[in-house]
Amino acid sequence: MEKVKTFFSMIKIEHSLFALPFAFTGALLAAEGIPSLWKIFWIFVAMVNARTIAMGLNRVVDAEIDSKNPRTADREIPAGKISKKKALLYIVLSLFIYEVATYQLNMLCFILSPVPLIVFVVYSYSKRFTSLCHIILGVALGLAPIGAWVAIKGTVNLGIVLLGIAVLLWVAGFDIIYALQDLDFDKNYGLFSVPAKLGIKNSILISRLFHLTAFIIFAYLKVYFGLGILYIAGVILCGLFMLYEHSLIKSDDLSRVNMAFFNINAYISITIFVFVFLDFLMRGMI
């Protein structure tokens, strides 16, 4: 149990707050209300295990790099708290549970289940060859609402793809902010990132443009899905969170990057879900 606890610490299980609320938002929109408990349960199982695979794989692949970076040298694998072999064992177990979950949802989910896995593998190696690594991470999380929609509907439509793109841009934007901490290390070690390629000021500008575009798409989804005023209130609140997030980041002061990365962005994903739920509730759809 201690090793399992260490593994959960390694994969930052609390960061599920980024993708899981968007998955449930996709499920709400697809069902136009609350899906069956069966669907909710298997979406939850699939999401948690998919994220476990992604984060675990990333930690295993980056173990050597993490050991050389002072910011990440105390992570579980470099610090010797868990071996690569044990981490891979948990990843394989999560992979099995993930595939069972997608099969329980519907056949299209099961057929498409390798797609996120391919994205996870590409992302884990992406900093070695492209500064678009932030976009690839965004794709990984942007698949969450799309996957949940497929789980309910067995189809894909433009609206849910737009939500996935909004999530992609939101994630890429805050990941660029997070990567500011490793700018010097990435340059010295020959790794690729937007900050390493374009510098602090340009990276902050790109992050802001990504978040502005994400905000516009979130707002447009009100029209596409016929959502009401409560949803718009939630989008405005998310916009204020984004403004506050960017107010914490200065080109000459990166001391509050971690607060901007986790606290604020967890609020954003939860807010979208809660206000979609409240909007449906107010209109008698729940």
PDB file of C-alpha atoms in Angstrom:
ATOM      1  CA  MET A   1       0.000   0.000   0.000  1.00  0.00           C
ATOM      2  CA  GLU A   2       2.906   2.329   0.707  1.00  0.00           C
ATOM      3  CA  LYS A   3       4.210   1.763  -2.845  1.00  0.00           C
ATOM      4  CA  VAL A   4       0.738   2.427  -4.275  1.00  0.00           C
ATOM      5  CA  LYS A   5       0.550   5.640  -2.245  1.00  0.00           C
ATOM      6  CA  THR A   6       3.966   6.640  -3.558  1.00  0.00           C
ATOM      7  CA  PHE A   7       2.836   5.919  -7.126  1.00  0.00           C
ATOM      8  CA  PHE A   8      -0.250   8.124  -6.687  1.00  0.00           C
ATOM      9  CA  SER A   9       2.017  10.856  -5.374  1.00  0.00           C
ATOM     10  CA  MET A  10       4.276  10.416  -8.401  1.00  0.00           C
ATOM     11  CA  ILE A  11       1.450  10.829 -10.901  1.00  0.00           C
ATOM     12  CA  LYS A  12      -0.060  13.780  -8.997  1.00  0.00           C
ATOM     13  CA  ILE A  13      -3.512  12.202  -8.784  1.00  0.00           C
ATOM     14  CA  GLU A  14      -4.927  15.558  -7.620  1.00  0.00           C
ATOM     15  CA  HIS A  15      -4.202  16.961 -11.089  1.00  0.00           C
ATOM     16  CA  SER A  16      -7.154  14.915 -12.326  1.00  0.00           C
ATOM     17  CA  LEU A  17      -9.059  18.103 -11.473  1.00  0.00           C
ATOM     18  CA  PHE A  18      -7.858  19.511 -14.807  1.00  0.00           C
ATOM     19  CA  ALA A  19      -9.404  16.925 -17.154  1.00  0.00           C
ATOM     20  CA  LEU A  20     -12.080  15.070 -15.168  1.00  0.00           C
ATOM     21  CA  PRO A  21     -14.537  17.996 -14.845  1.00  0.00           C
ATOM     22  CA  PHE A  22     -14.316  18.575 -18.605  1.00  0.00           C
ATOM     23  CA  ALA A  23     -15.025  14.897 -19.229  1.00  0.00           C
ATOM     24  CA  PHE A  24     -18.169  15.162 -17.105  1.00  0.00           C
ATOM     25  CA  THR A  25     -19.078  18.405 -18.900  1.00  0.00           C
ATOM     26  CA  GLY A  26     -18.910  16.509 -22.198  1.00  0.00           C
ATOM     27  CA  ALA A  27     -21.094  13.770 -20.710  1.00  0.00           C
ATOM     28  CA  LEU A  28     -23.694  16.305 -19.494  1.00  0.00           C
ATOM     29  CA  LEU A  29     -23.845  17.980 -22.900  1.00  0.00           C
ATOM     30  CA  ALA A  30     -24.143  14.654 -24.713  1.00  0.00           C
ATOM     31  CA  ALA A  31     -26.901  13.353 -22.449  1.00  0.00           C
ATOM     32  CA  GLU A  32     -28.572  16.802 -22.200  1.00  0.00           C
ATOM     33  CA  GLY A  33     -28.830  16.038 -18.515  1.00  0.00           C
ATOM     34  CA  ILE A  34     -27.357  13.495 -16.130  1.00  0.00           C
ATOM     35  CA  PRO A  35     -26.182  10.272 -17.809  1.00  0.00           C
ATOM     36  CA  SER A  36     -26.896   6.896 -16.257  1.00  0.00           C
ATOM     37  CA  LEU A  37     -24.854   5.930 -13.202  1.00  0.00           C
ATOM     38  CA  TRP A  38     -23.384   3.095 -15.286  1.00  0.00           C
ATOM     39  CA  LYS A  39     -21.973   5.579 -17.822  1.00  0.00           C
ATOM     40  CA  ILE A  40     -20.767   7.979 -15.127  1.00  0.00           C
ATOM     41  CA  PHE A  41     -18.932   5.196 -13.323  1.00  0.00           C
ATOM     42  CA  TRP A  42     -17.124   3.853 -16.395  1.00  0.00           C
ATOM     43  CA  ILE A  43     -16.272   7.357 -17.679  1.00  0.00           C
ATOM     44  CA  PHE A  44     -14.704   8.048 -14.279  1.00  0.00           C
ATOM     45  CA  VAL A  45     -12.779   4.757 -14.343  1.00  0.00           C
ATOM     46  CA  ALA A  46     -11.569   5.333 -17.912  1.00  0.00           C
ATOM     47  CA  MET A  47     -10.510   8.925 -17.197  1.00  0.00           C
ATOM     48  CA  VAL A  48      -8.630   8.222 -13.977  1.00  0.00           C
ATOM     49  CA  ASN A  49      -6.749   5.289 -15.479  1.00  0.00           C
ATOM     50  CA  ALA A  50      -6.004   7.120 -18.726  1.00  0.00           C
ATOM     51  CA  ARG A  51      -4.486   9.956 -16.737  1.00  0.00           C
ATOM     52  CA  THR A  52      -2.562   7.474 -14.597  1.00  0.00           C
ATOM     53  CA  ILE A  53      -1.092   5.917 -17.746  1.00  0.00           C
ATOM     54  CA  ALA A  54      -0.182   9.333 -19.165  1.00  0.00           C
ATOM     55  CA  MET A  55       1.471  10.720 -16.053  1.00  0.00           C
ATOM     56  CA  GLY A  56       3.151   7.459 -15.110  1.00  0.00           C
ATOM     57  CA  LEU A  57       4.587   7.025 -18.593  1.00  0.00           C
ATOM     58  CA  ASN A  58       5.832  10.611 -18.586  1.00  0.00           C
ATOM     59  CA  ARG A  59       7.576  10.110 -15.252  1.00  0.00           C
ATOM     60  CA  VAL A  60       9.253   6.878 -16.422  1.00  0.00           C
ATOM     61  CA  VAL A  61      10.393   8.350 -19.752  1.00  0.00           C
ATOM     62  CA  ASP A  62      11.675  11.569 -18.118  1.00  0.00           C
ATOM     63  CA  ALA A  63      13.323   9.944 -15.081  1.00  0.00           C
ATOM     64  CA  GLU A  64      16.878  10.660 -16.277  1.00  0.00           C
ATOM     65  CA  ILE A  65      16.073  14.257 -17.227  1.00  0.00           C
ATOM     66  CA  ASP A  66      14.231  14.803 -13.928  1.00  0.00           C
ATOM     67  CA  SER A  67      17.275  13.584 -11.993  1.00  0.00           C
ATOM     68  CA  LYS A  68      19.394  16.346 -13.551  1.00  0.00           C
ATOM     69  CA  ASN A  69      16.882  19.165 -13.001  1.00  0.00           C
ATOM     70  CA  PRO A  70      17.106  20.660  -9.468  1.00  0.00           C
ATOM     71  CA  ARG A  71      13.347  21.376  -9.548  1.00  0.00           C
ATOM     72  CA  THR A  72      12.426  17.754 -10.256  1.00  0.00           C
ATOM     73  CA  ALA A  73      15.305  15.757  -8.761  1.00  0.00           C
ATOM     74  CA  ASP A  74      13.218  14.819  -5.704  1.00  0.00           C
ATOM     75  CA  ARG A  75      10.451  13.218  -7.790  1.00  0.00           C
ATOM     76  CA  GLU A  76       9.737   9.629  -6.822  1.00  0.00           C
ATOM     77  CA  ILE A  77      11.746   7.761  -9.480  1.00  0.00           C
ATOM     78  CA  PRO A  78      14.900   9.962  -9.432  1.00  0.00           C
ATOM     79  CA  ALA A  79      14.777   9.979  -5.618  1.00  0.00           C
ATOM     80  CA  GLY A  80      14.603   6.174  -5.541  1.00  0.00           C
ATOM     81  CA  LYS A  81      11.219   6.047  -3.799  1.00  0.00           C
ATOM     82  CA  ILE A  82       9.801   3.869  -6.558  1.00  0.00           C
ATOM     83  CA  SER A  83      11.561   1.893  -9.282  1.00  0.00           C
ATOM     84  CA  LYS A  84      10.869   2.171 -13.003  1.00  0.00           C
ATOM     85  CA  LYS A  85       9.889  -1.500 -12.971  1.00  0.00           C
ATOM     86  CA  LYS A  86       7.241  -0.957 -10.274  1.00  0.00           C
ATOM     87  CA  ALA A  87       5.971   2.186 -12.014  1.00  0.00           C
ATOM     88  CA  LEU A  88       5.627   0.274 -15.304  1.00  0.00           C
ATOM     89  CA  LEU A  89       3.728  -2.482 -13.484  1.00  0.00           C
ATOM     90  CA  TYR A  90       1.162   0.043 -12.231  1.00  0.00           C
ATOM     91  CA  ILE A  91       0.936   1.584 -15.711  1.00  0.00           C
ATOM     92  CA  VAL A  92       0.181  -1.825 -17.264  1.00  0.00           C
ATOM     93  CA  LEU A  93      -2.468  -2.458 -14.600  1.00  0.00           C
ATOM     94  CA  SER A  94      -4.048   0.944 -15.335  1.00  0.00           C
ATOM     95  CA  LEU A  95      -3.936   0.160 -19.067  1.00  0.00           C
ATOM     96  CA  PHE A  96      -5.882  -3.051 -18.502  1.00  0.00           C
ATOM     97  CA  ILE A  97      -8.529  -1.267 -16.391  1.00  0.00           C
ATOM     98  CA  TYR A  98      -8.746   1.565 -18.958  1.00  0.00           C
ATOM     99  CA  GLU A  99      -9.427  -0.883 -21.785  1.00  0.00           C
ATOM    100  CA  VAL A 100     -12.074  -2.678 -19.713  1.00  0.00           C
ATOM    101  CA  ALA A 101     -13.751   0.677 -19.033  1.00  0.00           C
ATOM    102  CA  THR A 102     -13.824   1.723 -22.700  1.00  0.00           C
ATOM    103  CA  TYR A 103     -15.268  -1.674 -23.643  1.00  0.00           C
ATOM    104  CA  GLN A 104     -18.011  -1.255 -21.030  1.00  0.00           C
ATOM    105  CA  LEU A 105     -18.949   2.165 -22.445  1.00  0.00           C
ATOM    106  CA  ASN A 106     -19.483   1.218 -26.090  1.00  0.00           C
ATOM    107  CA  MET A 107     -17.698  -0.374 -29.031  1.00  0.00           C
ATOM    108  CA  LEU A 108     -16.660   2.945 -30.608  1.00  0.00           C
ATOM    109  CA  CYS A 109     -14.955   3.964 -27.352  1.00  0.00           C
ATOM    110  CA  PHE A 110     -13.135   0.648 -27.312  1.00  0.00           C
ATOM    111  CA  ILE A 111     -12.065   0.949 -30.963  1.00  0.00           C
ATOM    112  CA  LEU A 112     -10.824   4.523 -30.402  1.00  0.00           C
ATOM    113  CA  SER A 113      -9.178   3.737 -27.055  1.00  0.00           C
ATOM    114  CA  PRO A 114      -5.628   3.575 -28.538  1.00  0.00           C
ATOM    115  CA  VAL A 115      -5.876   7.200 -29.757  1.00  0.00           C
ATOM    116  CA  PRO A 116      -5.243   8.839 -26.354  1.00  0.00           C
ATOM    117  CA  LEU A 117      -2.531   6.270 -25.631  1.00  0.00           C
ATOM    118  CA  ILE A 118      -0.671   7.274 -28.812  1.00  0.00           C
ATOM    119  CA  VAL A 119      -0.918  10.944 -27.793  1.00  0.00           C
ATOM    120  CA  PHE A 120       0.435  10.093 -24.319  1.00  0.00           C
ATOM    121  CA  VAL A 121       3.474   8.330 -25.810  1.00  0.00           C
ATOM    122  CA  VAL A 122       4.176  11.165 -28.266  1.00  0.00           C
ATOM    123  CA  TYR A 123       3.877  13.771 -25.510  1.00  0.00           C
ATOM    124  CA  SER A 124       6.242  11.896 -23.205  1.00  0.00           C
ATOM    125  CA  TYR A 125       9.024  12.225 -25.819  1.00  0.00           C
ATOM    126  CA  SER A 126       7.956  15.517 -27.405  1.00  0.00           C
ATOM    127  CA  LYS A 127      10.247  17.870 -25.456  1.00  0.00           C
ATOM    128  CA  ARG A 128      13.128  16.084 -27.126  1.00  0.00           C
ATOM    129  CA  PHE A 129      12.149  17.190 -30.627  1.00  0.00           C
ATOM    130  CA  THR A 130       9.501  19.976 -30.727  1.00  0.00           C
ATOM    131  CA  SER A 131       8.473  23.172 -28.982  1.00  0.00           C
ATOM    132  CA  LEU A 132       4.890  22.154 -29.768  1.00  0.00           C
ATOM    133  CA  CYS A 133       4.993  19.832 -26.740  1.00  0.00           C
ATOM    134  CA  HIS A 134       2.518  22.152 -24.976  1.00  0.00           C
ATOM    135  CA  ILE A 135       0.035  21.697 -27.815  1.00  0.00           C
ATOM    136  CA  ILE A 136       0.422  17.915 -27.658  1.00  0.00           C
ATOM    137  CA  LEU A 137      -0.329  18.009 -23.924  1.00  0.00           C
ATOM    138  CA  GLY A 138      -3.372  20.126 -24.763  1.00  0.00           C
ATOM    139  CA  VAL A 139      -4.532  17.491 -27.244  1.00  0.00           C
ATOM    140  CA  ALA A 140      -4.254  14.828 -24.527  1.00  0.00           C
ATOM    141  CA  LEU A 141      -6.538  16.728 -22.141  1.00  0.00           C
ATOM    142  CA  GLY A 142      -8.738  18.074 -24.934  1.00  0.00           C
ATOM    143  CA  LEU A 143      -9.722  14.494 -25.731  1.00  0.00           C
ATOM    144  CA  ALA A 144     -11.440  14.226 -22.311  1.00  0.00           C
ATOM    145  CA  PRO A 145     -14.761  15.917 -23.200  1.00  0.00           C
ATOM    146  CA  ILE A 146     -14.718  14.360 -26.683  1.00  0.00           C
ATOM    147  CA  GLY A 147     -14.192  10.891 -25.237  1.00  0.00           C
ATOM    148  CA  ALA A 148     -17.028  11.361 -22.755  1.00  0.00           C
ATOM    149  CA  TRP A 149     -19.322  12.544 -25.557  1.00  0.00           C
ATOM    150  CA  VAL A 150     -18.470   9.423 -27.573  1.00  0.00           C
ATOM    151  CA  ALA A 151     -19.159   7.331 -24.468  1.00  0.00           C
ATOM    152  CA  ILE A 152     -22.710   8.726 -24.283  1.00  0.00           C
ATOM    153  CA  LYS A 153     -23.610   9.350 -27.929  1.00  0.00           C
ATOM    154  CA  GLY A 154     -21.406   6.954 -29.846  1.00  0.00           C
ATOM    155  CA  THR A 155     -20.743   9.818 -32.295  1.00  0.00           C
ATOM    156  CA  VAL A 156     -18.762  13.072 -32.568  1.00  0.00           C
ATOM    157  CA  ASN A 157     -20.060  16.525 -33.524  1.00  0.00           C
ATOM    158  CA  LEU A 158     -18.604  19.991 -34.121  1.00  0.00           C
ATOM    159  CA  GLY A 159     -19.654  21.398 -30.753  1.00  0.00           C
ATOM    160  CA  ILE A 160     -17.789  18.845 -28.676  1.00  0.00           C
ATOM    161  CA  VAL A 161     -14.725  19.166 -30.915  1.00  0.00           C
ATOM    162  CA  LEU A 162     -14.804  22.920 -30.276  1.00  0.00           C
ATOM    163  CA  LEU A 163     -14.939  22.258 -26.539  1.00  0.00           C
ATOM    164  CA  GLY A 164     -11.943  19.943 -26.966  1.00  0.00           C
ATOM    165  CA  ILE A 165     -10.063  22.701 -28.835  1.00  0.00           C
ATOM    166  CA  ALA A 166     -10.888  25.200 -26.078  1.00  0.00           C
ATOM    167  CA  VAL A 167      -9.493  22.775 -23.495  1.00  0.00           C
ATOM    168  CA  LEU A 168      -6.423  22.229 -25.708  1.00  0.00           C
ATOM    169  CA  LEU A 169      -5.688  25.969 -25.842  1.00  0.00           C
ATOM    170  CA  TRP A 170      -6.374  26.440 -22.136  1.00  0.00           C
ATOM    171  CA  VAL A 171      -3.988  23.583 -21.228  1.00  0.00           C
ATOM    172  CA  ALA A 172      -1.275  24.667 -23.689  1.00  0.00           C
ATOM    173  CA  GLY A 173      -1.516  28.196 -22.294  1.00  0.00           C
ATOM    174  CA  PHE A 174      -0.983  27.211 -18.683  1.00  0.00           C
ATOM    175  CA  ASP A 175       1.662  24.611 -19.588  1.00  0.00           C
ATOM    176  CA  ILE A 176       3.702  27.347 -21.267  1.00  0.00           C
ATOM    177  CA  ILE A 177       3.472  29.307 -18.027  1.00  0.00           C
ATOM    178  CA  TYR A 178       4.587  26.235 -16.050  1.00  0.00           C
ATOM    179  CA  ALA A 179       7.519  25.666 -18.433  1.00  0.00           C
ATOM    180  CA  LEU A 180       8.902  29.128 -17.624  1.00  0.00           C
ATOM    181  CA  GLN A 181      10.408  27.566 -14.494  1.00  0.00           C
ATOM    182  CA  ASP A 182      12.651  25.318 -16.607  1.00  0.00           C
ATOM    183  CA  LEU A 183      13.718  27.796 -19.266  1.00  0.00           C
ATOM    184  CA  ASP A 184      17.440  27.738 -18.419  1.00  0.00           C
ATOM    185  CA  PHE A 185      17.528  23.987 -17.796  1.00  0.00           C
ATOM    186  CA  ASP A 186      15.755  23.239 -21.090  1.00  0.00           C
ATOM    187  CA  LYS A 187      18.231  25.392 -23.001  1.00  0.00           C
ATOM    188  CA  ASN A 188      21.256  23.842 -21.326  1.00  0.00           C
ATOM    189  CA  TYR A 189      19.977  20.291 -21.722  1.00  0.00           C
ATOM    190  CA  GLY A 190      18.851  20.746 -25.351  1.00  0.00           C
ATOM    191  CA  LEU A 191      15.139  20.334 -24.637  1.00  0.00           C
ATOM    192  CA  PHE A 192      12.381  22.035 -26.605  1.00  0.00           C
ATOM    193  CA  SER A 193       9.711  24.337 -25.196  1.00  0.00           C
ATOM    194  CA  VAL A 194       8.126  27.654 -26.107  1.00  0.00           C
ATOM    195  CA  PRO A 195      10.003  29.498 -23.314  1.00  0.00           C
ATOM    196  CA  ALA A 196      13.329  27.960 -24.367  1.00  0.00           C
ATOM    197  CA  LYS A 197      12.714  28.945 -27.996  1.00  0.00           C
ATOM    198  CA  LEU A 198      11.033  32.349 -27.651  1.00  0.00           C
ATOM    199  CA  GLY A 199      11.948  33.665 -24.213  1.00  0.00           C
ATOM    200  CA  ILE A 200       9.845  34.762 -21.254  1.00  0.00           C
ATOM    201  CA  LYS A 201       8.001  37.789 -22.658  1.00  0.00           C
ATOM    202  CA  ASN A 202       6.958  36.110 -25.911  1.00  0.00           C
ATOM    203  CA  SER A 203       5.918  32.967 -24.041  1.00  0.00           C
ATOM    204  CA  ILE A 204       3.673  34.957 -21.728  1.00  0.00           C
ATOM    205  CA  LEU A 205       2.141  36.694 -24.754  1.00  0.00           C
ATOM    206  CA  ILE A 206       1.443  33.370 -26.508  1.00  0.00           C
ATOM    207  CA  SER A 207      -0.075  31.965 -23.321  1.00  0.00           C
ATOM    208  CA  ARG A 208      -2.389  34.964 -23.093  1.00  0.00           C
ATOM    209  CA  LEU A 209      -3.440  34.597 -26.742  1.00  0.00           C
ATOM    210  CA  PHE A 210      -4.199  30.908 -26.196  1.00  0.00           C
ATOM    211  CA  HIS A 211      -6.300  31.693 -23.138  1.00  0.00           C
ATOM    212  CA  LEU A 212      -8.148  34.526 -24.875  1.00  0.00           C
ATOM    213  CA  THR A 213      -9.031  32.190 -27.757  1.00  0.00           C
ATOM    214  CA  ALA A 214     -10.121  29.472 -25.316  1.00  0.00           C
ATOM    215  CA  PHE A 215     -12.357  32.005 -23.550  1.00  0.00           C
ATOM    216  CA  ILE A 216     -13.982  33.024 -26.865  1.00  0.00           C
ATOM    217  CA  ILE A 217     -14.681  29.392 -27.757  1.00  0.00           C
ATOM    218  CA  PHE A 218     -16.120  28.682 -24.298  1.00  0.00           C
ATOM    219  CA  ALA A 219     -18.443  31.661 -24.793  1.00  0.00           C
ATOM    220  CA  TYR A 220     -19.471  30.547 -28.306  1.00  0.00           C
ATOM    221  CA  LEU A 221     -20.515  27.136 -27.016  1.00  0.00           C
ATOM    222  CA  LYS A 222     -23.420  28.903 -25.312  1.00  0.00           C
ATOM    223  CA  VAL A 223     -24.840  29.486 -28.802  1.00  0.00           C
ATOM    224  CA  TYR A 224     -23.950  26.067 -30.212  1.00  0.00           C
ATOM    225  CA  PHE A 225     -25.473  24.060 -27.376  1.00  0.00           C
ATOM    226  CA  GLY A 226     -28.281  26.507 -26.586  1.00  0.00           C
ATOM    227  CA  LEU A 227     -27.045  27.055 -23.045  1.00  0.00           C
ATOM    228  CA  GLY A 228     -28.482  29.778 -20.835  1.00  0.00           C
ATOM    229  CA  ILE A 229     -27.364  32.784 -18.816  1.00  0.00           C
ATOM    230  CA  LEU A 230     -25.934  30.728 -15.960  1.00  0.00           C
ATOM    231  CA  TYR A 231     -23.436  29.149 -18.321  1.00  0.00           C
ATOM    232  CA  ILE A 232     -22.346  32.589 -19.516  1.00  0.00           C
ATOM    233  CA  ALA A 233     -21.898  33.619 -15.880  1.00  0.00           C
ATOM    234  CA  GLY A 234     -19.590  30.628 -15.470  1.00  0.00           C
ATOM    235  CA  VAL A 235     -17.595  31.543 -18.583  1.00  0.00           C
ATOM    236  CA  ILE A 236     -17.191  35.120 -17.324  1.00  0.00           C
ATOM    237  CA  LEU A 237     -15.977  33.754 -13.991  1.00  0.00           C
ATOM    238  CA  CYS A 238     -13.449  31.584 -15.854  1.00  0.00           C
ATOM    239  CA  GLY A 239     -12.314  34.662 -17.759  1.00  0.00           C
ATOM    240  CA  LEU A 240     -11.695  36.433 -14.447  1.00  0.00           C
ATOM    241  CA  PHE A 241      -9.716  33.422 -13.212  1.00  0.00           C
ATOM    242  CA  MET A 242      -7.585  33.583 -16.374  1.00  0.00           C
ATOM    243  CA  LEU A 243      -6.990  37.317 -15.886  1.00  0.00           C
ATOM    244  CA  TYR A 244      -5.956  36.697 -12.291  1.00  0.00           C
ATOM    245  CA  GLU A 245      -3.701  33.832 -13.366  1.00  0.00           C
ATOM    246  CA  HIS A 246      -1.861  36.084 -15.794  1.00  0.00           C
ATOM    247  CA  SER A 247      -1.646  38.887 -13.246  1.00  0.00           C
ATOM    248  CA  LEU A 248       0.465  36.525 -11.113  1.00  0.00           C
ATOM    249  CA  ILE A 249       3.072  36.057 -13.845  1.00  0.00           C
ATOM    250  CA  LYS A 250       5.580  38.809 -14.567  1.00  0.00           C
ATOM    251  CA  SER A 251       8.555  38.535 -16.902  1.00  0.00           C
ATOM    252  CA  ASP A 252      10.807  39.535 -13.981  1.00  0.00           C
ATOM    253  CA  ASP A 253       8.950  37.587 -11.272  1.00  0.00           C
ATOM    254  CA  LEU A 254       8.060  33.918 -11.711  1.00  0.00           C
ATOM    255  CA  SER A 255       7.739  33.153  -8.004  1.00  0.00           C
ATOM    256  CA  ARG A 256       3.997  32.498  -8.208  1.00  0.00           C
ATOM    257  CA  VAL A 257       4.013  30.147 -11.200  1.00  0.00           C
ATOM    258  CA  ASN A 258       2.930  27.122  -9.147  1.00  0.00           C
ATOM    259  CA  MET A 259      -0.075  28.976  -7.730  1.00  0.00           C
ATOM    260  CA  ALA A 260      -1.061  30.086 -11.232  1.00  0.00           C
ATOM    261  CA  PHE A 261      -0.576  26.550 -12.573  1.00  0.00           C
ATOM    262  CA  PHE A 262      -2.549  24.425 -10.126  1.00  0.00           C
ATOM    263  CA  ASN A 263      -4.928  26.473  -7.979  1.00  0.00           C
ATOM    264  CA  ILE A 264      -6.390  28.759 -10.622  1.00  0.00           C
ATOM    265  CA  ASN A 265      -6.651  26.177 -13.400  1.00  0.00           C
ATOM    266  CA  ALA A 266      -8.386  23.650 -11.166  1.00  0.00           C
ATOM    267  CA  TYR A 267     -10.993  26.346 -10.477  1.00  0.00           C
ATOM    268  CA  ILE A 268     -11.504  26.899 -14.219  1.00  0.00           C
ATOM    269  CA  SER A 269     -12.260  23.278 -15.118  1.00  0.00           C
ATOM    270  CA  ILE A 270     -14.579  22.833 -12.130  1.00  0.00           C
ATOM    271  CA  THR A 271     -16.363  26.121 -12.863  1.00  0.00           C
ATOM    272  CA  ILE A 272     -17.264  25.138 -16.429  1.00  0.00           C
ATOM    273  CA  PHE A 273     -18.700  21.820 -15.225  1.00  0.00           C
ATOM    274  CA  VAL A 274     -20.614  23.324 -12.290  1.00  0.00           C
ATOM    275  CA  PHE A 275     -22.198  26.097 -14.352  1.00  0.00           C
ATOM    276  CA  VAL A 276     -23.224  23.741 -17.166  1.00  0.00           C
ATOM    277  CA  PHE A 277     -24.822  21.559 -14.484  1.00  0.00           C
ATOM    278  CA  LEU A 278     -26.561  24.562 -12.854  1.00  0.00           C
ATOM    279  CA  ASP A 279     -27.742  25.804 -16.245  1.00  0.00           C
ATOM    280  CA  PHE A 280     -29.342  22.430 -16.990  1.00  0.00           C
ATOM    281  CA  LEU A 281     -30.827  22.352 -13.481  1.00  0.00           C
ATOM    282  CA  MET A 282     -32.361  25.815 -13.831  1.00  0.00           C
ATOM    283  CA  ARG A 283     -33.947  24.879 -17.155  1.00  0.00           C
ATOM    284  CA  GLY A 284     -35.419  21.679 -15.732  1.00  0.00           C
ATOM    285  CA  MET A 285     -33.180  19.355 -17.748  1.00  0.00           C
ATOM    286  CA  ILE A 286     -31.952  17.647 -14.581  1.00  0.00           C
TER     287      ILE A 286
END
